[in-house]
Each structure stands twice: as structure tokens, then as C-alpha cells.
Tab-separated table of C-alpha atoms and ligand atoms in Angstrom:
chain	number	residue	atom	x	y	z
A	266	UNK	CA	0.000	0.000	0.000
A	267	UNK	CA	1.194	3.519	-0.764
A	268	UNK	CA	2.566	5.565	2.087
A	269	UNK	CA	0.641	8.552	3.269
A	270	UNK	CA	2.880	11.601	3.184
A	271	UNK	CA	2.750	15.034	4.749
A	272	UNK	CA	4.719	18.261	4.438
A	273	UNK	CA	4.593	21.980	4.922
A	274	UNK	CA	3.514	23.281	1.501
A	275	UNK	CA	4.152	26.962	2.114
A	276	UNK	CA	7.540	28.608	2.690
A	277	UNK	CA	8.958	28.116	6.179
A	278	UNK	CA	9.134	31.129	8.496
A	279	UNK	CA	6.656	33.640	9.886
A	280	UNK	CA	3.578	34.256	7.757
A	281	UNK	CA	-0.131	34.936	8.057
A	282	UNK	CA	-1.023	31.439	6.952
A	283	UNK	CA	0.844	28.165	6.559
A	284	UNK	CA	-0.525	25.141	4.735
A	285	UNK	CA	0.316	21.624	5.831
A	286	UNK	CA	-0.696	19.036	3.266
A	287	UNK	CA	-1.342	15.318	3.659
A	288	UNK	CA	-1.758	12.896	0.746
A	289	UNK	CA	-2.437	9.168	0.621
A	290	UNK	CA	-4.865	6.480	1.786
A	291	UNK	CA	-4.488	7.372	5.472
A	292	UNK	CA	-5.340	11.054	5.021
A	293	UNK	CA	-8.750	10.524	6.625
A	294	UNK	CA	-7.008	9.024	9.678
A	295	UNK	CA	-4.863	12.138	9.900
A	296	UNK	CA	-7.973	14.342	9.872
A	297	UNK	CA	-9.607	12.182	12.541
A	298	UNK	CA	-6.488	12.211	14.713
A	299	UNK	CA	-6.055	15.977	14.568
A	300	UNK	CA	-9.700	17.108	14.659
A	301	UNK	CA	-11.433	14.204	16.428
A	302	UNK	CA	-13.975	14.157	13.576
A	303	UNK	CA	-14.599	12.627	10.172
A	304	UNK	CA	-13.360	14.551	7.112
A	305	UNK	CA	-15.813	17.249	6.003
A	306	UNK	CA	-17.538	17.442	2.610
A	307	UNK	CA	-14.884	17.442	-0.144
A	308	UNK	CA	-13.775	20.867	-1.403
A	309	UNK	CA	-15.578	22.802	1.291
A	310	UNK	CA	-13.619	24.942	3.676
A	311	UNK	CA	-14.513	24.284	7.315
A	312	UNK	CA	-13.206	25.872	10.498
A	313	UNK	CA	-11.725	23.309	12.880
A	314	UNK	CA	-9.623	23.124	16.010
A	315	UNK	CA	-6.453	21.114	15.493
A	316	UNK	CA	-4.936	19.169	18.354
A	317	UNK	CA	-2.084	16.788	18.888
A	318	UNK	CA	-3.336	13.189	19.346
A	319	UNK	CA	-0.845	12.983	22.222
A	320	UNK	CA	-2.717	15.840	23.910
A	321	UNK	CA	-3.084	19.599	23.720
A	322	UNK	CA	-4.594	22.102	21.303
A	323	UNK	CA	-2.349	23.384	18.524
A	324	UNK	CA	-4.314	26.008	16.613
A	325	UNK	CA	-7.644	26.745	14.987
A	326	UNK	CA	-7.741	26.947	11.217
A	327	UNK	CA	-9.285	25.932	7.941
A	328	UNK	CA	-9.520	22.321	6.876
A	329	UNK	CA	-9.952	21.326	3.243
A	330	UNK	CA	-10.691	17.785	2.193
A	331	UNK	CA	-10.225	16.356	-1.323
A	332	UNK	CA	-11.413	12.875	-2.174
A	333	UNK	CA	-9.413	10.704	-4.587
A	334	UNK	CA	-9.123	11.049	-7.564
A	335	UNK	CA	-10.179	14.692	-7.530
A	336	UNK	CA	-7.152	16.163	-5.841
A	337	UNK	CA	-3.758	17.521	-6.785
A	338	UNK	CA	-2.051	14.148	-6.339
A	339	UNK	CA	-5.041	12.038	-7.327
A	340	UNK	CA	-5.084	10.569	-3.795
A	341	UNK	CA	-7.110	11.544	-0.741
A	342	UNK	CA	-5.695	14.884	0.329
A	343	UNK	CA	-6.182	16.959	3.482
A	344	UNK	CA	-5.009	20.545	3.750
A	345	UNK	CA	-4.609	22.158	7.148
A	346	UNK	CA	-4.472	25.951	6.893
A	347	UNK	CA	-3.000	27.146	10.170
A	348	UNK	CA	-1.523	30.423	11.359
A	349	UNK	CA	1.970	30.677	9.920
A	350	UNK	CA	4.131	30.604	13.023
A	351	UNK	CA	7.150	28.352	13.396
A	352	UNK	CA	5.919	26.722	16.624
A	353	UNK	CA	2.483	26.032	15.148
A	354	UNK	CA	3.950	24.390	12.059
A	355	UNK	CA	6.386	22.359	14.173
A	356	UNK	CA	3.532	21.178	16.392
A	357	UNK	CA	1.383	20.236	13.379
A	358	UNK	CA	4.217	18.226	11.821
A	359	UNK	CA	4.945	16.518	15.150
A	360	UNK	CA	1.261	15.663	15.558
A	361	UNK	CA	1.075	14.165	12.050
A	362	UNK	CA	4.231	12.143	12.732
A	363	UNK	CA	2.282	10.423	15.521
A	364	UNK	CA	-0.452	9.194	13.192
A	365	UNK	CA	0.313	5.567	12.261
A	366	UNK	CA	1.238	5.068	8.591
A	367	UNK	CA	2.225	8.682	7.935
A	368	UNK	CA	5.686	9.901	7.009
A	369	UNK	CA	7.272	13.174	5.970
A	370	UNK	CA	7.234	13.692	2.190
A	371	UNK	CA	10.444	13.834	0.202
A	372	UNK	CA	11.098	16.930	-1.922
A	373	UNK	CA	8.849	16.954	-4.976
A	374	UNK	CA	6.943	13.883	-3.830
A	375	UNK	CA	3.463	15.438	-4.087
A	376	UNK	CA	4.113	16.454	-7.702
A	377	UNK	CA	5.638	13.095	-8.474
A	378	UNK	CA	2.518	11.356	-7.234
A	379	UNK	CA	0.416	13.668	-9.375
A	380	UNK	CA	2.421	12.535	-12.440
A	381	UNK	CA	2.195	8.884	-11.404
A	382	UNK	CA	-1.558	9.161	-11.109
A	383	UNK	CA	-1.851	10.768	-14.528
A	384	UNK	CA	-2.881	14.186	-13.208
A	385	UNK	CA	-0.372	15.738	-15.581
A	386	UNK	CA	2.681	14.766	-17.598
A	387	UNK	CA	6.366	15.399	-16.985
A	388	UNK	CA	6.494	18.631	-18.987
A	389	UNK	CA	3.602	20.035	-16.948
A	390	UNK	CA	5.376	19.006	-13.740
A	391	UNK	CA	8.457	20.847	-14.972
A	392	UNK	CA	6.247	23.799	-15.876
A	393	UNK	CA	4.879	23.822	-12.343
A	394	UNK	CA	8.431	23.882	-10.956
A	395	UNK	CA	9.265	26.779	-13.275
A	396	UNK	CA	6.053	28.585	-12.337
A	397	UNK	CA	6.974	28.485	-8.670
A	398	UNK	CA	10.525	29.626	-9.482
A	399	UNK	CA	9.428	32.361	-11.944
A	400	UNK	CA	10.866	35.753	-11.086
A	401	UNK	CA	9.766	37.771	-14.098
A	402	UNK	CA	6.559	38.067	-16.059
A	403	UNK	CA	7.910	36.366	-19.185
A	404	UNK	CA	9.071	33.425	-17.074
A	405	UNK	CA	5.698	33.209	-15.393
A	406	UNK	CA	3.785	33.261	-18.688
A	407	UNK	CA	6.020	30.657	-20.283
A	408	UNK	CA	5.836	28.377	-17.240
A	409	UNK	CA	2.049	28.692	-17.028
A	410	UNK	CA	1.729	27.793	-20.681
A	411	UNK	CA	3.846	24.704	-20.139
A	412	UNK	CA	1.940	23.772	-16.973
A	413	UNK	CA	-1.275	24.109	-18.961
A	414	UNK	CA	0.018	21.430	-21.334
A	415	UNK	CA	1.223	23.401	-24.356
A	416	UNK	CA	4.402	21.341	-24.700
A	417	UNK	CA	2.688	18.082	-23.845
A	418	UNK	CA	0.105	18.757	-26.590
A	419	UNK	CA	2.829	19.511	-29.097
A	420	UNK	CA	4.980	16.464	-28.332
A	421	UNK	CA	2.080	14.091	-27.822
A	422	UNK	CA	0.591	15.373	-31.068
A	423	UNK	CA	3.719	14.393	-32.961
A	424	UNK	CA	3.803	11.067	-31.183
A	425	UNK	CA	0.198	10.302	-32.114
A	426	UNK	CA	0.851	11.143	-35.766
A	427	UNK	CA	3.954	8.977	-35.784
A	428	UNK	CA	2.122	6.066	-34.184
A	429	UNK	CA	-0.411	6.224	-36.993
A	430	UNK	CA	2.342	6.267	-39.619
A	431	UNK	CA	4.192	3.449	-37.879
A	432	UNK	CA	1.043	1.371	-38.252
A	433	UNK	CA	1.087	1.838	-42.031
A	434	UNK	CA	4.761	1.024	-42.252
A	435	UNK	CA	4.193	-2.145	-40.196
A	436	UNK	CA	1.274	-3.037	-42.430
A	437	UNK	CA	3.429	-2.830	-45.513
A	438	UNK	CA	5.760	-5.390	-43.913
A	439	UNK	CA	3.066	-7.958	-43.228
A	440	UNK	CA	0.727	-7.518	-46.144
A	441	UNK	CA	1.125	-7.578	-49.886
A	442	UNK	CA	0.506	-4.535	-52.063
A	443	UNK	CA	-2.838	-5.886	-53.242
A	444	UNK	CA	-4.117	-6.071	-49.693
A	445	UNK	CA	-3.251	-2.477	-48.867
A	446	UNK	CA	-4.490	0.860	-50.189
A	447	UNK	CA	-2.338	2.520	-52.857
A	448	UNK	CA	0.841	4.360	-51.955
A	449	UNK	CA	0.702	3.411	-48.271
A	450	UNK	CA	4.410	3.496	-47.947
A	451	UNK	CA	4.926	6.709	-49.898
A	452	UNK	CA	2.239	8.487	-47.872
A	453	UNK	CA	3.773	7.335	-44.595
A	454	UNK	CA	7.150	8.529	-45.788
A	455	UNK	CA	5.767	11.974	-46.669
A	456	UNK	CA	4.008	12.302	-43.309
A	457	UNK	CA	7.152	11.257	-41.423
A	458	UNK	CA	9.132	13.808	-43.429
A	459	UNK	CA	6.770	16.586	-42.478
A	460	UNK	CA	6.915	15.696	-38.764
A	461	UNK	CA	10.728	15.581	-38.935
A	462	UNK	CA	10.575	19.077	-40.457
A	463	UNK	CA	8.350	20.361	-37.654
A	464	UNK	CA	10.677	18.944	-35.010
A	465	UNK	CA	13.680	20.489	-36.763
A	466	UNK	CA	11.992	23.921	-36.812
A	467	UNK	CA	11.067	23.579	-33.155
A	468	UNK	CA	14.680	22.718	-32.296
A	469	UNK	CA	15.966	25.604	-34.351
A	470	UNK	CA	14.196	28.347	-32.403
A	471	UNK	CA	17.305	30.169	-31.193
A	472	UNK	CA	16.862	28.759	-27.699
A	473	UNK	CA	14.235	31.365	-26.787
A	474	UNK	CA	12.479	29.146	-24.251
A	475	UNK	CA	15.722	28.325	-22.498
A	476	UNK	CA	16.666	32.010	-22.597
A	477	UNK	CA	13.459	32.911	-20.791
A	478	UNK	CA	13.946	30.191	-18.214
A	479	UNK	CA	17.572	30.916	-17.507
A	480	UNK	CA	17.901	34.591	-18.378
A	481	UNK	CA	19.304	36.229	-21.479
A	482	UNK	CA	22.973	37.106	-21.233
A	483	UNK	CA	24.047	40.618	-22.175
A	484	UNK	CA	27.727	41.642	-22.139
A	485	UNK	CA	28.869	45.252	-21.832
A	486	UNK	CA	32.167	45.589	-23.646
A	487	UNK	CA	34.346	48.445	-24.826
A	488	UNK	CA	37.644	50.238	-24.316
A	489	UNK	CA	38.932	51.003	-20.803
A	490	UNK	CA	37.423	54.013	-19.077
A	491	UNK	CA	34.464	54.239	-21.462
A	492	UNK	CA	32.061	53.855	-18.543
A	493	UNK	CA	30.957	50.205	-18.707
A	494	UNK	CA	30.996	49.792	-14.934
A	495	UNK	CA	29.195	53.104	-14.514
A	496	UNK	CA	26.511	51.930	-16.946
A	497	UNK	CA	26.097	48.616	-15.111
A	498	UNK	CA	25.630	50.513	-11.856
A	499	UNK	CA	23.070	52.770	-13.531
A	500	UNK	CA	21.160	49.729	-14.803
A	501	UNK	CA	21.320	47.947	-11.454
A	502	UNK	CA	20.526	51.189	-9.578
A	503	UNK	CA	23.189	50.309	-7.056
A	504	UNK	CA	26.956	50.298	-6.706
A	505	UNK	CA	27.834	46.845	-7.990
A	506	UNK	CA	31.075	47.500	-9.852
A	507	UNK	CA	34.044	49.690	-8.929
A	508	UNK	CA	34.246	52.863	-11.008
A	509	UNK	CA	37.448	54.874	-11.259
A	510	UNK	CA	39.234	57.218	-13.609
A	511	UNK	CA	42.092	54.687	-13.860
A	512	UNK	CA	41.806	52.745	-17.137
A	513	UNK	CA	41.780	48.997	-16.529
A	514	UNK	CA	39.831	49.109	-13.263
A	515	UNK	CA	37.565	46.153	-13.964
A	516	UNK	CA	39.307	42.784	-14.253
A	517	UNK	CA	36.745	40.114	-13.434
A	518	UNK	CA	33.369	39.718	-15.084
A	519	UNK	CA	30.696	41.209	-12.826
A	520	UNK	CA	27.145	39.998	-13.327
A	521	UNK	CA	23.829	41.503	-12.316
A	522	UNK	CA	20.434	39.855	-12.730
A	523	UNK	CA	17.764	42.248	-13.915
A	524	UNK	CA	14.127	42.230	-14.925
A	525	UNK	CA	14.023	44.050	-18.240
A	526	UNK	CA	10.400	44.727	-19.114
A	527	UNK	CA	9.430	41.299	-17.806
A	528	UNK	CA	12.346	39.456	-19.404
A	529	UNK	CA	15.020	37.995	-17.140
A	530	UNK	CA	18.504	39.124	-18.159
A	531	UNK	CA	21.991	38.771	-16.753
A	532	UNK	CA	24.075	41.850	-17.586
A	533	UNK	CA	27.847	41.413	-17.380
A	534	UNK	CA	30.365	44.223	-16.939
A	535	UNK	CA	33.765	43.302	-18.350
A	536	UNK	CA	37.361	44.495	-18.430
A	537	UNK	CA	38.155	47.246	-20.918
A	538	UNK	CA	39.545	45.855	-24.161
A	539	UNK	CA	43.120	46.874	-24.855
A	540	UNK	CA	46.615	45.492	-25.453
A	541	UNK	CA	48.449	45.480	-22.149
A	542	UNK	CA	51.524	44.054	-20.447
A	543	UNK	CA	49.754	43.560	-17.115
A	544	UNK	CA	49.227	39.799	-16.751
A	545	UNK	CA	46.081	40.183	-14.663
A	546	UNK	CA	44.562	42.642	-17.089
A	547	UNK	CA	45.406	40.328	-20.007
A	548	UNK	CA	43.400	37.617	-18.241
A	549	UNK	CA	40.605	40.157	-17.695
A	550	UNK	CA	40.476	40.956	-21.417
A	551	UNK	CA	40.415	37.257	-22.247
A	552	UNK	CA	37.452	36.785	-19.898
A	553	UNK	CA	35.721	39.813	-21.374
A	554	UNK	CA	35.901	38.360	-24.863
A	555	UNK	CA	34.812	34.914	-23.645
A	556	UNK	CA	31.817	36.485	-21.970
A	557	UNK	CA	30.951	38.421	-25.115
A	558	UNK	CA	31.041	35.209	-27.151
A	559	UNK	CA	28.879	33.364	-24.631
A	560	UNK	CA	26.333	36.195	-24.468
A	561	UNK	CA	23.205	36.381	-26.591
A	562	UNK	CA	23.602	40.158	-26.941
A	563	UNK	CA	26.598	42.465	-26.780
A	564	UNK	CA	26.435	46.173	-25.981
A	565	UNK	CA	29.415	48.243	-27.087
A	566	UNK	CA	30.109	51.111	-24.678
A	567	UNK	CA	32.256	53.928	-26.080
A	568	UNK	CA	33.541	57.216	-24.787
A	569	UNK	CA	31.747	60.029	-26.603
A	570	UNK	CA	34.539	62.395	-25.720
A	571	UNK	CA	37.235	60.403	-27.485
A	572	UNK	CA	34.874	59.363	-30.256
A	573	UNK	CA	36.955	56.334	-31.195
A	574	UNK	CA	35.558	52.911	-31.942
A	575	UNK	CA	37.651	49.744	-31.653
A	576	UNK	CA	37.490	47.009	-34.273
A	577	UNK	CA	35.715	43.941	-32.868
A	578	UNK	CA	36.479	40.340	-33.716
A	579	UNK	CA	33.874	39.044	-36.208
A	580	UNK	CA	32.354	36.539	-33.742
A	581	UNK	CA	31.786	39.355	-31.238
A	582	UNK	CA	30.603	41.805	-33.889
A	583	UNK	CA	27.749	39.435	-34.869
A	584	UNK	CA	26.382	39.573	-31.304
A	585	UNK	CA	26.485	43.364	-31.234
A	586	UNK	CA	22.977	44.713	-30.664
A	587	UNK	CA	23.564	48.274	-29.504
A	588	UNK	CA	26.315	50.865	-29.534
A	589	UNK	CA	26.204	53.576	-26.889
A	590	UNK	CA	28.298	56.717	-26.676
A	591	UNK	CA	28.785	57.536	-23.018
A	592	UNK	CA	29.670	60.792	-21.258
A	593	UNK	CA	27.055	62.768	-23.138
A	594	UNK	CA	27.316	65.397	-20.379
A	595	UNK	CA	30.842	66.111	-21.631
A	596	UNK	CA	30.459	65.588	-25.354
A	597	UNK	CA	27.672	64.593	-27.670
A	598	UNK	CA	28.887	62.242	-30.354
A	599	UNK	CA	27.459	62.446	-33.861
A	600	UNK	CA	25.947	58.977	-33.462
A	601	UNK	CA	24.945	56.814	-36.384
A	602	UNK	CA	21.395	55.613	-36.801
A	603	UNK	CA	20.350	53.376	-33.917
A	604	UNK	CA	23.262	54.376	-31.721
A	605	UNK	CA	22.545	56.074	-28.418
A	606	UNK	CA	24.148	58.998	-26.637
A	607	UNK	CA	23.844	58.769	-22.886
A	608	UNK	CA	25.498	59.665	-19.635
A	609	UNK	CA	25.928	56.902	-17.105
A	610	UNK	CA	26.893	59.589	-14.620
A	611	UNK	CA	23.877	61.919	-14.877
A	612	UNK	CA	21.437	59.238	-16.051
A	613	UNK	CA	20.552	61.209	-19.168
A	614	UNK	CA	19.594	58.860	-22.004
A	615	UNK	CA	19.729	55.756	-19.813
A	616	UNK	CA	15.952	55.245	-20.046
A	617	UNK	CA	16.111	55.372	-23.843
A	618	UNK	CA	18.918	52.839	-23.711
A	619	UNK	CA	16.879	50.511	-21.473
A	620	UNK	CA	13.917	50.805	-23.834
A	621	UNK	CA	16.040	50.011	-26.886
A	622	UNK	CA	17.634	47.065	-25.094
A	623	UNK	CA	14.249	45.734	-23.976
A	624	UNK	CA	13.022	45.779	-27.573
A	625	UNK	CA	16.026	43.733	-28.668
A	626	UNK	CA	15.619	41.271	-25.810
A	627	UNK	CA	11.919	40.957	-26.622
A	628	UNK	CA	12.675	40.237	-30.272
A	629	UNK	CA	15.058	37.451	-29.308
A	630	UNK	CA	12.714	35.943	-26.766
A	631	UNK	CA	9.726	36.491	-29.096
A	632	UNK	CA	6.932	35.780	-26.654
A	633	UNK	CA	4.275	36.414	-29.278
A	634	UNK	CA	5.229	33.316	-31.217
A	635	UNK	CA	2.424	30.842	-31.805
A	636	UNK	CA	4.113	27.577	-30.935
A	637	UNK	CA	5.379	27.041	-27.403
A	638	UNK	CA	9.163	27.154	-27.156
A	639	UNK	CA	11.545	24.448	-26.076
A	640	UNK	CA	12.458	25.100	-22.464
A	641	UNK	CA	14.918	22.480	-21.312
A	642	UNK	CA	18.083	20.686	-22.349
A	643	UNK	CA	16.349	17.404	-21.457
A	644	UNK	CA	13.697	18.046	-24.103
A	645	UNK	CA	16.261	19.275	-26.616
A	646	UNK	CA	18.293	16.069	-26.321
A	647	UNK	CA	15.274	13.820	-26.747
A	648	UNK	CA	13.950	15.858	-29.691
A	649	UNK	CA	17.316	15.715	-31.380
A	650	UNK	CA	17.319	11.964	-30.941
A	651	UNK	CA	13.801	11.764	-32.391
A	652	UNK	CA	14.787	13.931	-35.349
A	653	UNK	CA	17.908	11.916	-36.118
A	654	UNK	CA	15.915	8.675	-35.976
A	655	UNK	CA	13.284	10.108	-38.338
A	656	UNK	CA	15.902	11.310	-40.793
A	657	UNK	CA	17.356	7.806	-40.735
A	658	UNK	CA	13.896	6.372	-41.330
A	659	UNK	CA	13.466	8.641	-44.347
A	660	UNK	CA	16.736	7.447	-45.836
A	661	UNK	CA	15.610	3.800	-45.758
A	662	UNK	CA	14.855	2.371	-49.232
A	663	UNK	CA	11.267	1.376	-50.060
A	664	UNK	CA	11.997	-2.327	-49.971
A	665	UNK	CA	13.084	-2.291	-46.324
A	666	UNK	CA	10.053	-1.185	-44.336
A	667	UNK	CA	11.278	-3.107	-41.261
A	668	UNK	CA	14.208	-0.737	-40.942
A	669	UNK	CA	11.960	2.254	-41.311
A	670	UNK	CA	9.569	0.906	-38.674
A	671	UNK	CA	12.461	0.411	-36.296
A	672	UNK	CA	13.665	3.999	-36.648
A	673	UNK	CA	10.165	5.402	-36.251
A	674	UNK	CA	9.837	3.346	-33.101
A	675	UNK	CA	13.100	4.809	-31.761
A	676	UNK	CA	11.852	8.329	-32.410
A	677	UNK	CA	8.588	7.498	-30.618
A	678	UNK	CA	10.514	6.369	-27.598
A	679	UNK	CA	12.549	9.561	-27.546
A	680	UNK	CA	9.393	11.702	-27.777
A	681	UNK	CA	7.652	9.594	-25.158
A	682	UNK	CA	10.496	10.147	-22.757
A	683	UNK	CA	9.837	13.885	-22.757
A	684	UNK	CA	6.294	13.615	-21.499
A	685	UNK	CA	6.970	10.482	-19.473
A	686	UNK	CA	4.674	8.392	-21.660
A	687	UNK	CA	7.180	5.887	-22.950
A	688	UNK	CA	5.062	2.837	-23.084
A	689	UNK	CA	5.714	0.117	-25.556
A	690	UNK	CA	2.500	-1.691	-24.603
A	691	UNK	CA	0.473	1.355	-25.457
A	692	UNK	CA	2.371	1.723	-28.702
A	693	UNK	CA	1.695	-1.849	-29.716
A	694	UNK	CA	-1.972	-1.599	-28.759
A	695	UNK	CA	-2.446	1.489	-30.851
A	696	UNK	CA	-0.544	0.074	-33.772
A	697	UNK	CA	-2.769	-2.939	-33.705
A	698	UNK	CA	-5.932	-0.885	-33.465
A	699	UNK	CA	-4.882	1.475	-36.250
A	700	UNK	CA	-3.938	-1.439	-38.354
A	701	UNK	CA	-7.404	-2.991	-38.072
A	702	UNK	CA	-8.986	0.300	-39.087
A	703	UNK	CA	-6.562	0.511	-42.000
A	704	UNK	CA	-7.657	-2.900	-43.277
B	852	GTP	N1	31.516	62.912	-17.060
B	852	GTP	C1	31.243	61.624	-17.095
B	852	GTP	N2	32.109	60.733	-16.583
B	852	GTP	C2	31.779	59.428	-16.637
B	852	GTP	C3	30.563	58.976	-17.198
B	852	GTP	N3	30.535	57.626	-17.089
B	852	GTP	C4	31.680	57.274	-16.481
B	852	GTP	N4	32.416	58.339	-16.204
B	852	GTP	C5	33.730	58.354	-15.562
B	852	GTP	O1	34.653	57.653	-16.402
B	852	GTP	C6	35.602	56.972	-15.605
B	852	GTP	C7	35.606	55.492	-15.990
B	852	GTP	O2	34.375	54.917	-15.652
B	852	GTP	P1	34.199	53.365	-15.461
B	852	GTP	O3	32.761	53.106	-15.333
B	852	GTP	O4	35.088	52.881	-14.388
B	852	GTP	O5	34.732	52.877	-16.862
B	852	GTP	P2	34.959	51.374	-17.365
B	852	GTP	O6	34.574	51.336	-18.790
B	852	GTP	O7	34.296	50.431	-16.473
B	852	GTP	O8	36.521	51.255	-17.250
B	852	GTP	P3	37.436	49.934	-17.062
B	852	GTP	O9	36.854	49.137	-15.968
B	852	GTP	O10	38.759	50.469	-16.730
B	852	GTP	O11	37.436	49.236	-18.372
B	852	GTP	C8	35.210	57.198	-14.151
B	852	GTP	O12	35.965	58.223	-13.632
B	852	GTP	C9	33.749	57.604	-14.259
B	852	GTP	O13	33.343	58.429	-13.196
B	852	GTP	C10	29.674	59.945	-17.746
B	852	GTP	O14	28.602	59.654	-18.251
B	852	GTP	N5	30.080	61.250	-17.658
B	853	MG	MG1	34.996	48.930	-15.352
């Protein structure tokens, strides 16, 4: 029999309310032990006094009862909403520990049970994790979409189409041409080709989903003393990096996480680019260039007073999204179209810079896009595997349908791994059913 588990579901510490959740077949026992009564009507909040079965009142609060399968985990679930004090929560957990058959949940165990009971798939579970971790609006929207099943629908949709095609390929192994409709094999091949194309396009989305999950990396680069550290401080609205009139002040890469119009970004200040004999500064310049190459976007910060622009390496130049001329309070540079004059010191022009940067970040992240983006390396790996298997299947000659069937099956497995629905039994059942319809 499954264990009955319990845990504090809200963040630990002082709060108005804390929720202690119990899930499993003995949840009703837990309610009886702590309230001395039967569970109330499902999904109806009731006020109850909670006490320790070993004696003594703990608190008064709200009790919610969910009857299997209509609960988060799919099991019987009790929720105790108590006042959010440390001692109250401790006493509730101690009281539950005394109920026979109950144990403390492991991290993620409630969600895992929800997946096991088919409440949602793995991608939705991951979406839920991301939703709880979301710090910006774009992250929240993306996570909610995934929790709502957008990725599961996409991947399961491909899987369903492939299962249908696999059935036709299998049929062409076992039956002669006369017994099958015309062009079965050619049609299956075309359909498999179009799914492979869709997967390839999905993979080739510039990593926008991962960017939103993990934050888009922006590197501030430029010559020494141009004001990169000053600009980072202006963006962060605090003194993160050391600013001085001595060229070559910044050596290490300094990163600040920011919310740019709802998009999560990590802005990096770097060492000023120049030829130098100072070994530490040389290392700083190397790190600056590495950071620029690793970034999605590069901002070139120049001194408007000097008006000079360094030549960038081609691989850095391609990442360049904005050029800013700093020290506008001292000199206004005749900027080219799209370039920005600003003063990191007075703040003049910084808002315009932030707006321009936000537009570029938004374009990269492209939240308006119709199809949901790939969000995790785990999905990327499995999709790549599925794509490679499908491309192999397409290369199989017409007279070897067994080989094609095998590759389609491998791609199905890879797709099924993403949602957690790898199930050969199911696959065989469906193939058989589809096959009968086909005949
Ligand atoms: N007048 C004026 N001075 C500025 C402005 N921005 C930066 N400075 C000054 O320029 C000098 C260099 O600024 P930093 O921000 O340290 O320049 P940096 O690009 O980080 O320099 P390195 O770390 O050496 O590469 C400092 O003395 C700043 O006070 C500005 O907008 N106007
Ligand atoms: Mg600096």
C-alpha cells in the first residue's frame, strides 16, 4: 500500500497562513487524529480546532478535504491551513508524525505522485516547478503555458501522428501490395518527413524558451574608461562595480540579474579591451571576450569624448545589438542611426537605452510566437534523438520497411520520454488498433 505523506507546503518562516498538506490512503485518519472528527464534505472549507493526538490544542484553522481522484495528487488529500508561526507548524508536523502510517514527504513527492496518477505529464510538472521559481513576467507566462500542457500537446501530437504512420509502415511489412491501399508506404514517408521538419523547426528556435527560463545574457564591452561599470551601476541602480578614472579598473566579469520589461537578463560588466603588459589585465580581457562570445547580446560602450571605436572580432561583432556613446554630459557624439548617446553619470539617455535594449531582448525571446518554445536541455536532447531517428527512417529504401519501422519506433521512444509516456505496450496496442482500421 502507498505511504501517506505530509509536508509543509508553504515557505517556512513567519507568515499569516501556513498550509500543511497530507496525501495518501491514510489522510482521513490524519484528519480524525487531529480534529477528532470525520473529514468534512470534499472541497468545502470548514473551520476546525487542530490538536495533537498525544494531547493539547495546537491552533484553529481551515480544513480542506479532497477525495481521490479529484485532488492535486489524485489521492485523498487533506489541507490544514493554520496560522503561519514556526511553533504552530512544528507542532502540526509533530502531531502528524504520531499518526500511524504517515511519514514526511520527500522533496517533490506530491508532484511526483500527481504525475504517477496521470494528473499531468512530466512537462507540466516541470512547468509547475518553473512557475513556482518564476521571477519575471515572461518566465511566469512561459511556465504557465507549459503547466497548462502546451508542450505536452505539441509532443504528444507528434507522437500520435507517428504512431499512426508506424502502423502503415508495419502493415506494408506484413501484407502484400494488393491487400493495402495505394501508396501506403509513400504516404507514410511523406508524413514522417513533415513531422521531422516540424521537429527540426522547433529545435531551431534560437533557444528562446531556455533564454526565458535561464535569463538572457548581455555583455557590456568596450575600451577602458568608457564607462561600462558606470553603466552597469546605472542599470542595477546600485553600486555593484568599482568605477574609477584609472583605465583597466575592472578585471573580473561582474554579473547583475535584472528584470528588463518582464524578461530575465543577466548583464555582465567586463574588463576594458586593450593590449596590455599587465598579466592580470590580459586575463581580464580574455574573460571579457569569452563572456561576449557566450552572451546572446553584446552592448558596445564607447567614450563620446574620445569618439573612437575599436574594431571587434567578427564573432563578437555578430552579437552586437547596440552601440552607446557615453559621457554625453561632456560631449555629444554624432551617433549613427540606432546608436545612443547617454550619460551613465547623470542618467541622461539611460531610459532610452533601457527601452532600446528591452526591444532587442523581446525580439530574441519572441513571446508572441504561436508555438510554445523548447524550455529544457532534457527536451532538446530527446527531440534531437527523435529527429535523427526520423531522418534515418526517411533514408531507408522502399523495400526495407522493417528498418523504417524500427527507426520510427526509436523516435517514438525519444518523444515519449519527454512527457513520461514511454510505453511500448500502449504503442503496440495502438498500432494494432490502427492497423485494423486501416484494413
Ligand atoms: N563625465 C562623465 N564621466 C563618466 C561617465 N561615465 C563614467 N564616467 C567616468 O569615467 C571613468 C571610468 O568609468 P568606469 O565606469 O570605471 O569605466 P569602465 O569602462 O568600467 O573602465 P574599465 O573598468 O577600466 O574598463 C570614471 O571616472 C567615471 O566616473 C559619464 O557619463 N560622464
Ligand atoms: Mg569597469
